[in-house]
Coordinates of C-alpha atoms and ligand atoms in Angstrom, one line a residue:
M186 CA -17.2 -9.2 -22.3
V187 CA -17.7 -11.8 -19.6
S188 CA -20.4 -11.2 -17.0
L189 CA -19.3 -11.3 -13.4
A190 CA -21.6 -13.3 -11.2
F191 CA -22.2 -11.3 -8.0
T192 CA -22.4 -13.3 -4.7
P193 CA -26.1 -13.6 -3.6
L194 CA -26.5 -11.2 -0.7
K195 CA -28.0 -13.8 1.6
E196 CA -25.0 -16.1 1.2
I197 CA -22.5 -13.5 2.5
P198 CA -23.0 -13.8 6.3
K199 CA -22.5 -17.6 6.0
V200 CA -19.3 -17.2 3.9
V201 CA -17.9 -15.0 6.6
Q202 CA -19.1 -17.3 9.5
D203 CA -17.5 -20.3 7.7
L204 CA -14.1 -18.4 7.6
H205 CA -14.4 -17.6 11.3
D206 CA -15.1 -21.2 12.0
T207 CA -12.1 -22.3 10.0
F208 CA -9.9 -19.9 11.9
Q209 CA -11.2 -21.3 15.2
S210 CA -10.5 -24.8 14.0
G211 CA -6.8 -23.9 14.0
I212 CA -5.9 -25.2 10.6
T213 CA -4.3 -22.0 9.4
R214 CA -1.9 -21.8 12.4
P215 CA 1.0 -24.2 11.3
L216 CA 3.6 -22.5 9.2
E217 CA 3.7 -25.4 6.8
Y218 CA 0.0 -25.0 6.0
R219 CA 0.5 -21.3 5.4
K220 CA 3.5 -22.0 3.1
E221 CA 1.4 -24.5 1.1
Q222 CA -1.2 -21.8 0.5
L223 CA 1.4 -19.3 -0.5
K224 CA 2.8 -21.8 -3.0
G225 CA -0.7 -22.3 -4.3
L226 CA -1.1 -18.5 -4.8
H227 CA 2.3 -18.3 -6.5
N228 CA 1.4 -21.2 -8.9
L229 CA -2.0 -19.7 -9.6
V230 CA -0.3 -16.6 -10.9
Q231 CA 2.6 -18.3 -12.6
E232 CA 0.7 -21.1 -14.4
N233 CA -2.1 -18.7 -15.6
E234 CA 0.0 -15.7 -16.4
E235 CA -1.2 -15.6 -20.0
A236 CA -4.9 -16.0 -19.1
F237 CA -4.5 -13.2 -16.5
R238 CA -2.8 -11.0 -19.1
E239 CA -5.6 -11.5 -21.5
A240 CA -8.2 -10.7 -18.9
A241 CA -6.3 -7.4 -18.0
F242 CA -6.1 -6.7 -21.8
L243 CA -9.9 -7.0 -22.0
D244 CA -10.4 -4.9 -18.9
S245 CA -8.2 -1.9 -19.9
H246 CA -5.9 -2.9 -22.8
K247 CA -3.1 -3.4 -20.4
P248 CA 0.3 -4.1 -22.2
P249 CA 1.8 -7.5 -21.2
T250 CA 5.1 -6.0 -20.0
E251 CA 3.4 -3.5 -17.8
Y252 CA 1.2 -6.4 -16.5
M253 CA 4.1 -8.5 -15.6
I254 CA 6.1 -5.8 -13.8
S255 CA 3.2 -4.3 -11.9
E256 CA 0.9 -7.4 -11.3
T257 CA 2.0 -11.0 -11.7
G258 CA 5.7 -10.4 -11.2
T259 CA 5.1 -8.4 -8.0
I260 CA 2.7 -10.9 -6.6
R261 CA 5.1 -13.8 -7.3
Q262 CA 8.0 -11.9 -5.7
E263 CA 5.8 -11.3 -2.6
C264 CA 4.9 -15.0 -2.4
I265 CA 8.5 -16.2 -2.8
D266 CA 9.7 -13.6 -0.2
A267 CA 7.1 -14.7 2.3
I268 CA 7.7 -18.4 1.9
K269 CA 11.5 -17.9 2.3
N270 CA 11.2 -15.6 5.3
L271 CA 8.1 -16.9 7.1
D272 CA 10.0 -18.8 9.8
K273 CA 12.0 -15.7 10.7
W274 CA 9.0 -13.3 10.6
A275 CA 6.9 -15.6 12.7
A276 CA 9.6 -16.4 15.3
K277 CA 9.2 -15.2 18.9
K278 CA 11.0 -11.8 19.3
P279 CA 12.9 -11.6 22.6
I280 CA 12.5 -8.3 24.5
K281 CA 15.5 -6.9 26.4
T282 CA 14.4 -6.4 30.1
G283 CA 15.8 -4.9 33.3
L284 CA 17.1 -6.8 36.3
I285 CA 13.6 -7.3 37.6
N286 CA 12.7 -9.7 34.8
S287 CA 16.1 -11.1 34.2
L288 CA 15.1 -14.6 35.0
D289 CA 11.9 -14.5 32.9
N290 CA 11.2 -15.2 29.3
V291 CA 9.9 -12.0 27.8
Y292 CA 9.0 -11.9 24.1
T293 CA 6.4 -11.1 21.5
R294 CA 4.6 -13.8 19.6
M295 CA 3.4 -12.9 16.1
E296 CA -0.2 -14.2 16.0
P297 CA -2.9 -14.2 13.3
L298 CA -5.7 -11.7 13.8
G299 CA -8.4 -14.0 12.7
T300 CA -10.6 -13.5 9.6
V301 CA -9.6 -10.6 7.4
L302 CA -11.4 -8.8 4.5
I303 CA -9.4 -7.5 1.6
I304 CA -11.1 -5.2 -0.8
G305 CA -9.3 -4.5 -4.1
A306 CA -9.4 -1.7 -6.6
W307 CA -9.6 -2.0 -10.4
N308 CA -6.4 -0.3 -11.6
Y309 CA -4.1 -3.2 -10.7
A310 CA -6.9 -5.5 -10.1
L311 CA -4.9 -8.7 -9.4
N312 CA -2.0 -7.2 -7.5
L313 CA -4.1 -5.0 -5.2
L314 CA -6.2 -8.1 -4.3
L315 CA -3.5 -10.8 -4.0
A316 CA -0.4 -8.9 -2.8
P317 CA -2.1 -8.0 0.5
A318 CA -3.5 -11.6 0.7
V319 CA 0.1 -12.8 0.8
G320 CA 0.7 -11.1 4.1
A321 CA -2.7 -12.1 5.4
I322 CA -2.1 -15.8 4.6
A323 CA 1.5 -15.8 5.8
A324 CA 0.3 -14.4 9.1
G325 CA -2.1 -17.3 9.5
N326 CA -5.5 -15.6 9.0
T327 CA -8.5 -16.8 7.1
V328 CA -9.0 -14.4 4.2
L329 CA -12.0 -13.1 2.3
L330 CA -11.2 -11.4 -1.0
K331 CA -13.5 -8.8 -2.6
P332 CA -12.1 -8.0 -6.1
S333 CA -13.1 -4.7 -7.8
E334 CA -16.2 -5.3 -9.9
V335 CA -14.9 -2.7 -12.4
A336 CA -12.1 -5.0 -13.7
T337 CA -14.7 -7.6 -14.7
H338 CA -12.5 -10.1 -16.6
T339 CA -9.8 -10.2 -13.9
A340 CA -12.4 -10.7 -11.1
A341 CA -14.2 -13.5 -13.0
L342 CA -10.9 -15.3 -13.8
V343 CA -9.5 -15.1 -10.3
T344 CA -12.8 -16.3 -8.9
K345 CA -12.7 -19.3 -11.1
L346 CA -9.1 -20.3 -10.6
L347 CA -8.4 -19.5 -6.9
P348 CA -10.2 -22.6 -5.5
V349 CA -8.1 -24.8 -7.7
Y350 CA -4.9 -23.6 -6.0
V351 CA -5.7 -22.8 -2.4
D352 CA -7.8 -24.2 0.4
R353 CA -11.3 -22.7 -0.1
R354 CA -12.0 -23.3 3.6
S355 CA -9.5 -20.6 4.5
I356 CA -9.4 -18.3 1.4
H357 CA -12.6 -17.3 -0.3
I358 CA -13.9 -14.7 -2.8
V359 CA -17.1 -12.7 -2.7
N360 CA -18.0 -10.7 -5.8
G361 CA -20.2 -7.6 -6.1
G362 CA -20.6 -3.9 -6.1
V363 CA -21.9 -1.4 -3.5
A364 CA -24.8 -3.6 -2.3
E365 CA -22.6 -6.7 -1.7
T366 CA -19.8 -4.7 -0.1
T367 CA -22.3 -3.0 2.1
V368 CA -23.6 -6.4 3.4
L369 CA -20.0 -7.6 3.8
L370 CA -19.1 -4.5 5.9
E371 CA -22.0 -5.3 8.2
Q372 CA -20.2 -8.6 9.2
K373 CA -17.6 -8.7 11.8
F374 CA -14.0 -9.0 10.6
D375 CA -10.7 -8.9 12.6
H376 CA -9.1 -6.6 10.1
I377 CA -10.2 -4.8 6.9
F378 CA -7.6 -3.9 4.2
Y379 CA -9.1 -1.6 1.6
T380 CA -7.6 -0.1 -1.5
G381 CA -9.5 2.6 -3.4
S382 CA -10.7 6.2 -3.2
G383 CA -10.7 8.2 0.0
N384 CA -14.5 8.7 -0.2
V385 CA -15.2 5.0 0.0
G386 CA -12.3 4.7 2.6
K387 CA -14.5 6.8 4.9
V388 CA -17.4 4.4 4.4
I389 CA -15.1 1.4 5.2
M390 CA -13.7 3.1 8.3
S391 CA -17.1 4.0 9.7
A392 CA -18.5 0.5 9.1
A393 CA -15.4 -1.0 10.7
A394 CA -15.8 1.3 13.7
K395 CA -19.1 -0.4 14.6
H396 CA -17.2 -3.6 15.4
L397 CA -14.0 -1.8 16.5
T398 CA -12.2 -3.5 13.6
P399 CA -8.8 -2.1 12.7
V400 CA -8.3 -1.0 9.1
T401 CA -5.5 -0.5 6.6
L402 CA -6.6 2.1 4.0
E403 CA -4.5 2.3 0.8
L404 CA -5.9 5.5 -0.7
G405 CA -4.9 8.1 -3.3
G406 CA -4.3 11.8 -3.7
K407 CA -2.5 14.3 -5.8
S408 CA 1.2 13.3 -5.9
P409 CA 3.4 16.2 -7.0
A410 CA 6.8 15.9 -8.8
F411 CA 9.2 18.8 -8.2
V412 CA 11.6 19.5 -11.1
S413 CA 14.6 21.7 -10.3
A414 CA 16.3 23.8 -13.0
D415 CA 19.6 22.0 -12.3
V416 CA 18.2 18.6 -13.3
D417 CA 19.3 16.5 -16.3
V418 CA 16.1 17.5 -18.2
N419 CA 16.3 14.6 -20.7
V420 CA 16.5 11.9 -18.0
A421 CA 13.9 13.6 -15.8
A422 CA 11.5 13.9 -18.9
R423 CA 12.0 10.2 -19.7
R424 CA 11.4 8.9 -16.2
L425 CA 8.4 11.2 -15.7
A426 CA 6.8 10.2 -19.0
I427 CA 6.9 6.5 -18.3
A428 CA 5.7 6.9 -14.8
K429 CA 2.8 9.1 -15.9
F430 CA 1.7 7.1 -18.9
F431 CA 2.2 3.6 -17.5
N432 CA -1.2 2.0 -17.3
C433 CA -2.6 5.2 -19.0
G434 CA -1.9 7.2 -15.9
Q435 CA -4.2 5.1 -13.8
S436 CA -1.8 4.5 -10.9
C437 CA -2.3 5.8 -7.4
I438 CA 1.4 6.9 -7.3
A439 CA 1.6 8.3 -10.8
P440 CA 3.0 11.9 -10.8
D441 CA -0.3 13.8 -10.7
Y442 CA 1.2 17.2 -11.5
L443 CA 4.6 18.8 -12.0
I444 CA 6.0 21.8 -10.2
V445 CA 8.8 23.0 -12.5
Q446 CA 11.3 25.7 -11.8
R447 CA 11.0 28.5 -14.4
G448 CA 13.4 28.3 -17.3
I449 CA 13.4 24.6 -18.1
E450 CA 9.6 24.1 -18.8
E451 CA 9.9 24.3 -22.6
E452 CA 12.8 22.0 -22.8
L453 CA 11.1 19.6 -20.4
V454 CA 7.9 19.6 -22.6
N455 CA 9.9 19.1 -25.8
R456 CA 11.9 16.2 -24.2
M457 CA 8.7 14.6 -22.9
R458 CA 7.1 14.9 -26.3
A459 CA 10.0 13.1 -27.9
H460 CA 10.0 10.3 -25.3
I461 CA 6.2 9.8 -25.8
Q462 CA 6.9 9.3 -29.5
E463 CA 9.9 7.0 -28.7
F464 CA 7.6 4.9 -26.4
Y465 CA 4.4 4.8 -28.4
G466 CA 5.3 5.8 -31.9
A467 CA 3.7 8.4 -34.1
S468 CA 0.2 6.9 -33.6
V469 CA -0.3 6.2 -29.9
Q470 CA -3.7 4.7 -30.5
T471 CA -2.2 1.8 -32.5
S472 CA 0.6 1.1 -30.0
D473 CA 0.5 -2.2 -28.1
S474 CA 2.4 -0.5 -25.3
Y475 CA -0.4 1.9 -24.3
A476 CA -3.4 1.0 -22.1
R477 CA -7.0 2.5 -22.2
I478 CA -9.2 4.2 -19.6
V479 CA -11.1 1.6 -17.7
N480 CA -14.6 2.7 -18.5
R481 CA -16.9 5.4 -19.8
N482 CA -17.4 7.1 -16.4
H483 CA -13.8 7.6 -15.9
F484 CA -13.3 8.7 -19.5
Q485 CA -16.0 11.3 -19.2
R486 CA -14.6 12.5 -15.9
L487 CA -11.2 13.0 -17.5
Q488 CA -12.6 14.7 -20.5
K489 CA -14.5 17.2 -18.4
M490 CA -11.3 18.0 -16.4
L491 CA -9.4 18.6 -19.6
E492 CA -12.1 20.7 -21.2
A493 CA -12.3 23.0 -18.1
T494 CA -8.5 23.6 -17.8
K495 CA -7.2 27.2 -18.2
G496 CA -3.7 25.8 -19.0
K497 CA -2.3 25.3 -22.5
V498 CA -2.4 21.8 -24.0
V499 CA 1.1 21.5 -25.5
V500 CA 1.2 17.8 -26.1
G501 CA -1.7 15.4 -26.9
G502 CA -5.2 16.4 -25.9
E503 CA -7.0 14.0 -28.4
T504 CA -9.7 11.7 -27.0
Q505 CA -11.9 9.0 -28.5
E506 CA -14.7 7.8 -26.3
S507 CA -15.6 4.7 -28.4
D508 CA -12.1 3.4 -27.8
L509 CA -11.8 4.9 -24.3
F510 CA -8.6 6.4 -25.6
I511 CA -6.9 9.6 -24.3
T512 CA -3.5 10.4 -25.8
P513 CA -0.6 11.3 -23.4
T514 CA -1.3 14.9 -22.7
L515 CA 0.8 17.7 -21.2
V516 CA -0.9 21.0 -20.1
L517 CA 1.5 23.9 -19.4
N518 CA 1.1 26.9 -17.1
V519 CA -1.6 25.5 -14.9
Q520 CA -2.4 27.8 -12.0
P521 CA -3.8 26.9 -8.5
G522 CA -7.5 26.6 -8.7
D523 CA -7.5 24.9 -12.1
S524 CA -9.7 21.9 -12.9
L525 CA -6.6 19.8 -13.2
L526 CA -5.4 20.7 -9.8
D527 CA -8.7 20.1 -8.1
S528 CA -8.9 16.4 -7.6
E529 CA -6.7 13.3 -8.3
I530 CA -6.4 13.0 -12.1
F531 CA -6.0 9.2 -12.4
G532 CA -5.5 9.4 -16.2
P533 CA -2.9 10.3 -18.8
I534 CA -3.1 14.1 -18.3
L535 CA -0.2 15.9 -16.8
P536 CA -0.6 19.5 -15.7
I537 CA 2.6 21.6 -15.3
M538 CA 2.8 24.4 -12.8
V539 CA 5.8 26.8 -13.3
V540 CA 7.3 28.5 -10.3
D541 CA 10.2 30.9 -9.8
D542 CA 11.3 29.1 -6.7
L543 CA 10.5 25.5 -5.7
K544 CA 9.7 26.9 -2.2
E545 CA 6.5 28.2 -3.7
G546 CA 5.7 24.6 -4.7
V547 CA 6.4 23.4 -1.2
A548 CA 4.0 26.0 0.2
Y549 CA 1.4 24.9 -2.4
V550 CA 1.8 21.2 -1.6
N551 CA 1.5 21.9 2.2
K552 CA -1.8 23.7 1.7
G553 CA -3.4 20.5 0.4
D554 CA -3.8 17.0 1.7
Q555 CA -0.7 14.8 2.3
P556 CA -0.2 13.0 -1.0
L557 CA 0.5 9.3 -1.4
A558 CA 3.8 10.0 -3.2
L559 CA 6.1 12.9 -3.6
Y560 CA 8.9 13.1 -6.2
V561 CA 11.9 15.4 -6.6
Y562 CA 14.1 15.6 -9.6
S563 CA 17.4 17.4 -9.0
R564 CA 21.1 16.9 -9.2
N565 CA 21.3 18.7 -5.8
F566 CA 20.6 16.1 -3.1
K567 CA 20.6 18.8 -0.4
L568 CA 17.8 20.6 -2.2
A569 CA 15.9 17.4 -2.6
D570 CA 16.3 16.7 1.2
E571 CA 15.1 20.2 1.9
I572 CA 11.9 19.7 -0.1
V573 CA 11.4 16.3 1.6
D574 CA 12.1 17.7 5.1
N575 CA 9.5 20.4 4.6
T576 CA 6.6 18.4 3.2
R577 CA 4.7 15.3 4.1
S578 CA 3.7 12.3 2.0
G579 CA 3.2 8.5 2.2
T580 CA 6.3 7.8 0.1
V581 CA 9.2 9.7 -1.5
V582 CA 11.4 9.1 -4.5
V583 CA 14.3 11.3 -5.7
N584 CA 15.0 11.3 -9.4
D585 CA 12.5 8.6 -10.4
S586 CA 8.8 7.9 -9.9
M587 CA 6.6 4.8 -9.2
V588 CA 9.6 2.5 -8.4
Q589 CA 8.8 2.5 -4.6
F590 CA 5.9 0.1 -5.3
V591 CA 8.0 -2.7 -6.7
I592 CA 10.8 -2.8 -4.1
P593 CA 9.6 -5.9 -2.2
D594 CA 10.8 -4.9 1.3
L595 CA 10.0 -1.2 1.2
P596 CA 6.8 -0.6 3.2
F597 CA 4.2 1.0 1.0
G598 CA 1.3 3.2 2.2
G599 CA -0.1 6.7 2.7
T600 CA -0.4 9.2 5.5
G601 CA -3.4 11.3 6.5
P602 CA -6.0 11.4 3.7
S603 CA -3.7 9.3 1.4
G604 CA -4.1 6.3 3.7
M605 CA -3.2 4.6 6.9
G606 CA -1.0 1.5 7.5
S607 CA 1.4 0.0 5.0
Y608 CA 2.3 -3.3 3.4
H609 CA 4.7 -5.3 1.2
G610 CA 7.3 -7.8 2.4
Q611 CA 7.6 -8.3 6.1
K612 CA 5.4 -5.2 6.7
S613 CA 2.5 -7.1 5.1
F614 CA 3.0 -10.0 7.6
D615 CA 3.2 -7.5 10.5
T616 CA 0.0 -5.7 9.3
F617 CA -2.0 -8.9 9.5
S618 CA -0.4 -10.1 12.8
H619 CA -0.8 -9.2 16.4
A620 CA 2.4 -8.9 18.3
R621 CA 1.2 -10.7 21.5
S622 CA 3.2 -9.6 24.5
T623 CA 4.2 -12.6 26.6
V624 CA 6.0 -13.0 29.9
V625 CA 6.8 -16.5 31.2
K626 CA 8.0 -16.9 34.7
G627 CA 9.0 -19.8 36.8
L628 CA 7.5 -20.4 40.2
G629 CA 10.7 -20.6 42.3
M630 CA 12.7 -18.1 44.2
D631 CA 9.6 -16.1 45.3
Q632 CA 11.6 -14.5 48.2
F633 CA 13.1 -12.2 45.6
N634 CA 9.6 -10.8 45.1
N635 CA 9.3 -9.8 48.7
I636 CA 10.1 -6.2 47.9
R637 CA 7.0 -5.9 45.7
Y638 CA 4.6 -7.3 48.3
P639 CA 3.0 -5.3 51.0
P640 CA 3.5 -4.1 53.6
Y641 CA 5.3 -1.4 51.6
T642 CA 8.3 0.4 53.2
E643 CA 10.6 3.2 52.1
K644 CA 13.4 0.7 51.8
K645 CA 11.4 -1.6 49.5
M646 CA 10.6 1.4 47.4
S647 CA 14.2 2.4 47.0
W648 CA 15.3 -1.1 46.1
L649 CA 12.5 -1.2 43.5
E650 CA 13.5 2.1 42.1
W651 CA 17.1 0.9 41.8
I652 CA 16.1 -2.3 40.1
M653 CA 13.8 -0.6 37.7
F654 CA 16.5 1.6 36.4
S655 CA 19.1 -1.1 36.4
K656 CA 22.3 -1.2 34.3
A657 CA 21.1 -4.3 32.5
K658 CA 18.5 -2.3 30.6
Y659 CA 19.6 1.3 30.8
G660 CA 23.4 1.1 30.5
P661 CA 26.1 2.6 32.8
N662 CA 24.9 4.7 35.7
K663 CA 26.3 7.9 34.4
E664 CA 23.7 7.9 31.7
N665 CA 21.2 6.6 34.2
P666 CA 21.1 9.1 37.1
G667 CA 17.8 7.7 38.4
A668 CA 19.7 4.5 39.5
E669 CA 22.4 6.5 41.3
D670 CA 19.8 8.5 43.2
A671 CA 17.9 5.3 44.2
K672 CA 21.1 3.6 45.2
A673 CA 22.1 6.6 47.4
K674 CA 18.9 6.3 49.3
L675 CA 19.5 2.6 50.2
Ligands
NAD924 P1 -12.9 0.9 -7.3 O1 -14.0 1.6 -8.0 O2 -12.4 -0.4 -7.8 O3 -13.3 0.8 -5.8 C1 -12.5 0.1 -4.8 C2 -13.3 -0.9 -4.1 O4 -14.3 -0.2 -3.3 C3 -14.1 -1.9 -5.0 O5 -13.9 -3.2 -4.6 C4 -15.5 -1.4 -4.9 O6 -16.4 -2.5 -5.0 C5 -15.6 -0.9 -3.5 N1 -16.6 0.2 -3.4 C6 -16.9 1.1 -4.2 N2 -17.9 1.9 -3.7 C7 -18.2 1.4 -2.5 C8 -19.2 1.8 -1.5 N3 -20.0 2.8 -1.6 N4 -19.2 1.0 -0.4 C9 -18.4 0.0 -0.2 N5 -17.5 -0.4 -1.2 C10 -17.4 0.3 -2.3 O7 -11.6 1.8 -7.2 P2 -11.5 3.4 -7.1 O8 -12.1 3.8 -5.8 O9 -12.0 4.0 -8.3 O10 -9.9 3.4 -7.1 C11 -9.3 4.6 -7.4 C12 -8.7 5.2 -6.2 O11 -7.9 4.3 -5.5 C13 -7.7 6.3 -6.5 O12 -7.9 7.4 -5.6 C14 -6.4 5.7 -6.3 O13 -5.4 6.6 -6.1 C15 -6.6 4.8 -5.2 N6 -5.7 3.7 -5.3 C16 -4.8 3.6 -4.2 C17 -3.9 2.6 -4.2 C18 -2.9 2.4 -3.1 O14 -2.2 1.4 -3.1 N7 -2.8 3.3 -2.2 C19 -3.8 1.7 -5.3 C20 -4.8 1.8 -6.3 C21 -5.7 2.8 -6.3

């Protein structure tokens, strides 16, 4: 195990100040500079793919294929997308105006926010650090990265390699745990982007409030998957099994629990059991395709949850602390109030709640916090729509799970306690930009402005009203009765 050198506390304010100074110097503004940094980030990931995979294997036994799909592959896609589209994303966006501004240039300019802080979580330690950084760099900010100290090997490797590939004056790393992050949060940033638990999210938001710093919070929650009796049980079982046991269940959008319509629960369990065997063989512990729990704290937390459940363990249930191993586990007939329905599981244990009517499931979900993801498995798209229409969540997928994270242009984020703000693709660029409203006028023809200068008269007011509701902006007068009234008064 490598040891991760934490940044000395007294150095942190200077690191942040240097990034502010770099931003003020203007070097991050030209689009070419930003593209160079994005190319550097891309090459960092591509050229060191194997070393990063090894680091992730040491952190939590992450299988190489899972690593490529969910970490290096996604980061590289984000970089390529941003390099390709940056000119378009950063271009001035003209705004349609009424008659009154018809001679003016009215647009928004996408401007960098300044110096931003990105705090990553351990479960996709490279992705959750560098994917948001793509948006921050593309938008022209200086960026401070704080990797999760829990994924030690990944944090140490990215710290060593990053300065070789990008300009350290504008992109920097600080390492540490609670003490270092606390000092970081005392500094003033122009945006904080945080991924992790809701409890720490509250700490981040209250620290940010002291400086009126805007935040993006990518949090978690209990993401339900509804399974209707009309579904193709075999396909649903296969897709649910890979989504739940990918990265050993340590995904913020893994299905946290199932709400299954009565009648198909046994077949679903049997099919999932068969798919677990197909994926990982008869001995899951010796499979190269199955990850481990990240550390002892999380292992013990999961073990306690499992010991306390009143549901019936129908698949798996074996654990081995020395190897941080928990086998894929299904727990049937879990009732509201159970230990497995209390807080986010974040591990390879899947409780199954059986209901007569999925509407009971909808009512159950609506009693809790809005989840980060909600899944519906059904052949009946009308039913799926009905469930989606009557619930709230950050994201939705019908007839699959987890795929919403890897579609580059689909904004990703939570709502309510599962987070605020979103990113990926252009949305990342927008998140780290300020759309600066701009009006550019000429100095000629000021006589046209007479109607807005005092002394005010009834006639001037009527003209102004007519111009404000002009056809140019609001279409024909029949859909625009205000303009008709105003014209009649003239
Ligand atoms: P974690 O332990 O890696 O913590 C996240 C970050 O917060 C780390 O960088 C850590 O140093 C910092 N931190 C921890 N305690 C702190 C404190 N008291 N003050 C300041 N900073 C502190 O990760 P975690 O919190 O265990 O992550 C798991 C949670 O994150 C789950 O709820 C999961 O659903 C959520 N998550 C969400 C997403 C998403 O994209 N929405 C992705 C991954 C994980």
